[in-house]
Structure formats: C-alpha cells, structure tokens
Coordinates of C-alpha atoms in Angstrom, one line a residue:
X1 CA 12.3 -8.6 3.2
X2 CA 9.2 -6.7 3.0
X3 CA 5.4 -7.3 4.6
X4 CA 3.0 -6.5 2.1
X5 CA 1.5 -3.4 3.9
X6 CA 1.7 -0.7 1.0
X7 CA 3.5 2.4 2.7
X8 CA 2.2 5.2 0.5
X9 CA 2.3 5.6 -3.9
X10 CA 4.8 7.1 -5.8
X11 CA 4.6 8.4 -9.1
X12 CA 6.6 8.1 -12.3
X13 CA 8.2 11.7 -13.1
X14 CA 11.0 9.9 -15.6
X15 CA 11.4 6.4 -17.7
X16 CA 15.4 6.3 -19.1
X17 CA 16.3 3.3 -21.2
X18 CA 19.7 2.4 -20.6
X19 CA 20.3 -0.9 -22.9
X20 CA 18.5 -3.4 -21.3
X21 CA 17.1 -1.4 -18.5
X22 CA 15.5 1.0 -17.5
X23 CA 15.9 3.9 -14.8
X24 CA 12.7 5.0 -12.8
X25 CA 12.6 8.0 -11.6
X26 CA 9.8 8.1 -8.7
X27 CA 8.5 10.9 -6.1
X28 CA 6.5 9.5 -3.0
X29 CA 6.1 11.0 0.6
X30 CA 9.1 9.4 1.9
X31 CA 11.6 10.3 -1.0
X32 CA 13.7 12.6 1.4
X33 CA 14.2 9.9 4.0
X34 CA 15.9 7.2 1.6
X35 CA 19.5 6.9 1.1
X36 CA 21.8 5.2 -1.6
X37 CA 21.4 1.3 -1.8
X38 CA 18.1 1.1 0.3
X39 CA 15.5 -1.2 -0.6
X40 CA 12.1 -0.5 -1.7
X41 CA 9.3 -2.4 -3.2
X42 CA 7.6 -1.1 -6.3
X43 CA 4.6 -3.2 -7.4
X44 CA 5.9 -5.6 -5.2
X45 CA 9.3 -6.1 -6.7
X46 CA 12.6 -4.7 -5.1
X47 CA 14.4 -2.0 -6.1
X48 CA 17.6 -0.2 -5.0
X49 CA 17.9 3.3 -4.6
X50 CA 21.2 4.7 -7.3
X51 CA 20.3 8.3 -7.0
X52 CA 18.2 11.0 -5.2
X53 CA 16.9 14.0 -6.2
X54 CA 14.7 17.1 -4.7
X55 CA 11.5 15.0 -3.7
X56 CA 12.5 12.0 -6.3
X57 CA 14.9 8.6 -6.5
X58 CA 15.7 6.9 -9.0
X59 CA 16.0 2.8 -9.1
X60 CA 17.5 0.5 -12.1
X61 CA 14.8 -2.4 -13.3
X62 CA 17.0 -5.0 -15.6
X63 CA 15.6 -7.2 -18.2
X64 CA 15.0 -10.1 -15.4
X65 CA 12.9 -7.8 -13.7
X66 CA 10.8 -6.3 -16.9
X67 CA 10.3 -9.9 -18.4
X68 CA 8.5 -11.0 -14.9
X69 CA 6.3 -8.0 -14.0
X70 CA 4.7 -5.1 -15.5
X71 CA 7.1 -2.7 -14.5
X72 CA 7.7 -2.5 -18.3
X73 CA 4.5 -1.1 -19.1
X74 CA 4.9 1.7 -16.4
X75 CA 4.8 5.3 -18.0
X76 CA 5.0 8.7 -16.8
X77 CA 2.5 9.7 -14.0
X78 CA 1.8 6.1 -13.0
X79 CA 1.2 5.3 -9.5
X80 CA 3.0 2.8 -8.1
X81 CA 2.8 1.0 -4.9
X82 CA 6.2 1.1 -2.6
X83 CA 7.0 -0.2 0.5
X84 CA 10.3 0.2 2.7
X85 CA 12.3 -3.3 3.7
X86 CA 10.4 -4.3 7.0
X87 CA 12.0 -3.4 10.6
X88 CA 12.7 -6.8 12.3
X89 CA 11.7 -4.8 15.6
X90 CA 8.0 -4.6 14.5
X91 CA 5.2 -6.6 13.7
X92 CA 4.5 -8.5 11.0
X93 CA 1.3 -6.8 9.8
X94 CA 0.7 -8.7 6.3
X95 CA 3.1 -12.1 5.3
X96 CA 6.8 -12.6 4.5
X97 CA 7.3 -11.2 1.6
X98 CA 10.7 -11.3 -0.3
X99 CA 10.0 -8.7 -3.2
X100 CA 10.6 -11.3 -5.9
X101 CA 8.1 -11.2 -8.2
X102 CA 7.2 -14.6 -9.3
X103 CA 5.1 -13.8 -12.5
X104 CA 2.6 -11.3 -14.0
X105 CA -1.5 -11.9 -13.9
X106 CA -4.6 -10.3 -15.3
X107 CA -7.5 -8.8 -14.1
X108 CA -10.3 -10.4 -15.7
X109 CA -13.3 -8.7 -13.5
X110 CA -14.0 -6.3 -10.6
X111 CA -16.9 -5.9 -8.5
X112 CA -18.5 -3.3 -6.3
X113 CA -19.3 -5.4 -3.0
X114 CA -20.8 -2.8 -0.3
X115 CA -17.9 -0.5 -0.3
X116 CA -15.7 -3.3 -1.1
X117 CA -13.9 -4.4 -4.0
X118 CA -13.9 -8.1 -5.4
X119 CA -11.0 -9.0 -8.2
X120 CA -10.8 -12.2 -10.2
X121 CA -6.9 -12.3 -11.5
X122 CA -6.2 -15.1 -14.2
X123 CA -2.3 -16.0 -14.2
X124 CA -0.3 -18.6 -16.6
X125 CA 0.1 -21.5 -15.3
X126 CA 1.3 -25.4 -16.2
X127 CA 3.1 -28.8 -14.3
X128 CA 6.5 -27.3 -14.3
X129 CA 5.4 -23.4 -12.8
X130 CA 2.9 -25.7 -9.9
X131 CA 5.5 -27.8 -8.8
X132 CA 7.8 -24.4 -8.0
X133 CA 4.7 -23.4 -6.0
X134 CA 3.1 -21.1 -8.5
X135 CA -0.2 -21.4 -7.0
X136 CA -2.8 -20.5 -4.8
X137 CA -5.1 -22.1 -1.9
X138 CA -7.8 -21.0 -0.5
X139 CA -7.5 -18.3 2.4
X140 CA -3.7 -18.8 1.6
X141 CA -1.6 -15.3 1.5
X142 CA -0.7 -13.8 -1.9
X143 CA 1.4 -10.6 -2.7
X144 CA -0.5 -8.8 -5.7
X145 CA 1.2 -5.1 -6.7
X146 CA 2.9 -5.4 -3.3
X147 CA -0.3 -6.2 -1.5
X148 CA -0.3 -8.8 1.1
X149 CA -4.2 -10.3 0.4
X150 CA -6.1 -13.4 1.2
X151 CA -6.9 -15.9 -1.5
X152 CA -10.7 -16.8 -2.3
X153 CA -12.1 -19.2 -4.5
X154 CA -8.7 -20.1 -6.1
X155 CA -8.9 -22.5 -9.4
X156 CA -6.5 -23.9 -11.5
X157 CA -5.4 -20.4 -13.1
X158 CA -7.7 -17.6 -11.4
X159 CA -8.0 -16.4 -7.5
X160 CA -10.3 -13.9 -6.2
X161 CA -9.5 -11.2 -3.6
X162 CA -11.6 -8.8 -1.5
X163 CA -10.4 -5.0 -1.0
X164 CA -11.2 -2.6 1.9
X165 CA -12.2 0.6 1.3
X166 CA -8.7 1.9 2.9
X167 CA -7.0 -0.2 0.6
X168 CA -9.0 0.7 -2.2
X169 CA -8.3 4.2 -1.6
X170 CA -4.2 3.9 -1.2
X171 CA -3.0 1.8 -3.3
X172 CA -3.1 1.5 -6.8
X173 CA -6.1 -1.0 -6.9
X174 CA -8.0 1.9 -7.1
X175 CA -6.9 2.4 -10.9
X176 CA -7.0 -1.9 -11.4
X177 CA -9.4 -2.5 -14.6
X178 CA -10.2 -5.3 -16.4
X179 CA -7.6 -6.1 -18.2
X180 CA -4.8 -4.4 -16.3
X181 CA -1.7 -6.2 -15.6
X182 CA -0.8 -7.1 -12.5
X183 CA 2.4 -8.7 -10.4
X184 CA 2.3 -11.8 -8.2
X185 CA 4.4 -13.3 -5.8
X186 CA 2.8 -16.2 -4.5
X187 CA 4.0 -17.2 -0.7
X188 CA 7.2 -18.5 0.1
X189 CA 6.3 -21.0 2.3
X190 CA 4.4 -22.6 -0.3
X191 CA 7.1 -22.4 -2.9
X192 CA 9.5 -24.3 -0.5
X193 CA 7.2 -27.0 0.6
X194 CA 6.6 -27.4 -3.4
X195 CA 10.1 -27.7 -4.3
X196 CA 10.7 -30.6 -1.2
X197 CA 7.9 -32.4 -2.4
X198 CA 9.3 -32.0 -6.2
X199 CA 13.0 -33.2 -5.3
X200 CA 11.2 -36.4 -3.1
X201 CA 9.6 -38.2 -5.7

C-alpha cells in the first residue's frame, strides 16, 4: 500500500523486452537502500524489485500492467515518479493508495496559475467502467502518476487538478504536456461503494 506522496524520480538507464514484458532498469536516490522483492510505485503502479545494481534496480512490468498504463511508452532517460510501500507507523500524508492502476488519461490542457499549475486530464469512460467506480467527484482524492491530488470541476470524462510549486518541481508533472499520457487510479473507497451499489440492484 502506498500514499501518494512521490518520494523522489528515477530515471530510465535500460528498457529489455522479455516476451511479453519488459524489464526497467531505474536509478533514483534511494536505489542502494532497496532489497529483492520490495515494493515500489512507478507512475503509480507497483513494481517488485528482481535485481540491483551499482545505483540502479531493475523491476518486471507484464502485459497486464503495459495494457493499463503508460509504462509502455517509457524510454530511456525518462523520469519516473516512485514511491516506497507506506510504513503503517506513520502518517498518512496523501490517500490509501494500492498501486493498481486503474486506467490511463490524457492531458488535454495546462495552465500557469500564479506559480501554480492547473491540468484538465480526459479519461475513457462508459456504464460498465462507472459502476466499477471509474470516476471522479468533486474535491474527491485521485492518484495521477502516483500523485495523491484533489479533484476539481470533475465531468463525465475530464477532472482538473491544481499543482504546487514543490510538486511541480519534483515530480514528473513538470515534463506533463498536452497530450501526454498519464496513469490513474481513482480511490478505493469509491470503487467499493460502486461495486455494493452495482451487486444491490
């Protein structure tokens, strides 16, 4: 389980196909601290550690994984954002996030607020994908690249968030574009309380 507060970015060093998947081969700040079978959140989605190297590990991404998030389009010298599994003696800084990404979304705009950032993210969407709590509400909690963020102005398929500069600055949303691909998890509470209401009618 993760929180959704971005520890640092790694970088892409190496991309191996191997059938199906594909091997990432990422250096980040805390690359000497991991061990074999850790977890860690790239883009939002959870990875575990196969191999280390000097200043590098390397994590397996099967087909699952590369159909329902962009980790597919990654190439060499991307930054990506990662995050540790959480400590259950801590706080819980951003929202419960399980590192399952749900589906992928666009950018369709971004604007220079003050300092701050506003994105407008357009995402598939349909009956079936709602009622497994694909969605958004307003000033509800959504996980984009990892990011725990606070929904604004959600519609049927687009949602708006707001960046801090800190944010801005360390995490990838600093390299976001229109038209840049990005991962969602929506929140887990919502997807449950969807799937109830689904089975009751």
């Amino acid at each position: 389980m993760f929180s959704g507060i971005v520890e640092g970015m790694a970088r892409v060093v190496a991309i191996e196909k191997k059938d199906d998947n594909i091997d990432l081969t990422l250096s980040c700040p805390f690359a000497h601290e991991l061990g074999i079978d850790q977890s860690v959140a790239h883009n939002g989605v959870c990875l575990t550690v196969v191999s280390l190297g000097e200043g590098s590990y390397t994590v397996t991404a099967m087909r699952e994984t590369l159909e329902r998030s962009n980790l597919g389009l990654l190439k060499v010298g991307d930054e990506v954002n990662v995050e540790r599994s959480m400590m259950m003696n801590g706080r819980l800084d951003g929202h419960i996030v399980q590192g399952h990404v749900d589906q992928t979304a666009t950018c369709i705009s971004v604007e220079e607020q003050g300092g701050s950032h506003q994105y407008t993210f357009r995402h598939e969407t349909d009956g079936e994908m709602v009622s497994r709590g694909y969605f958004t509400v307003d000033k509800g909690s959504v996980t984009v690249n990892g990011v725990s963020l606070t929904v604004c102005r959600p519609t049927e398929d687009t949602f708006q968030v707001c960046i801090i500069p800190y944010t801005y600055e360390n995490t990838n949303f600093h390299s976001i574009r229109p038209g840049s691909v990005v991962n969602l998890e929506f929140d887990i509470i919502g997807k449950y309380l969807a799937r109830m209401n689904s089975l009751a009618r």
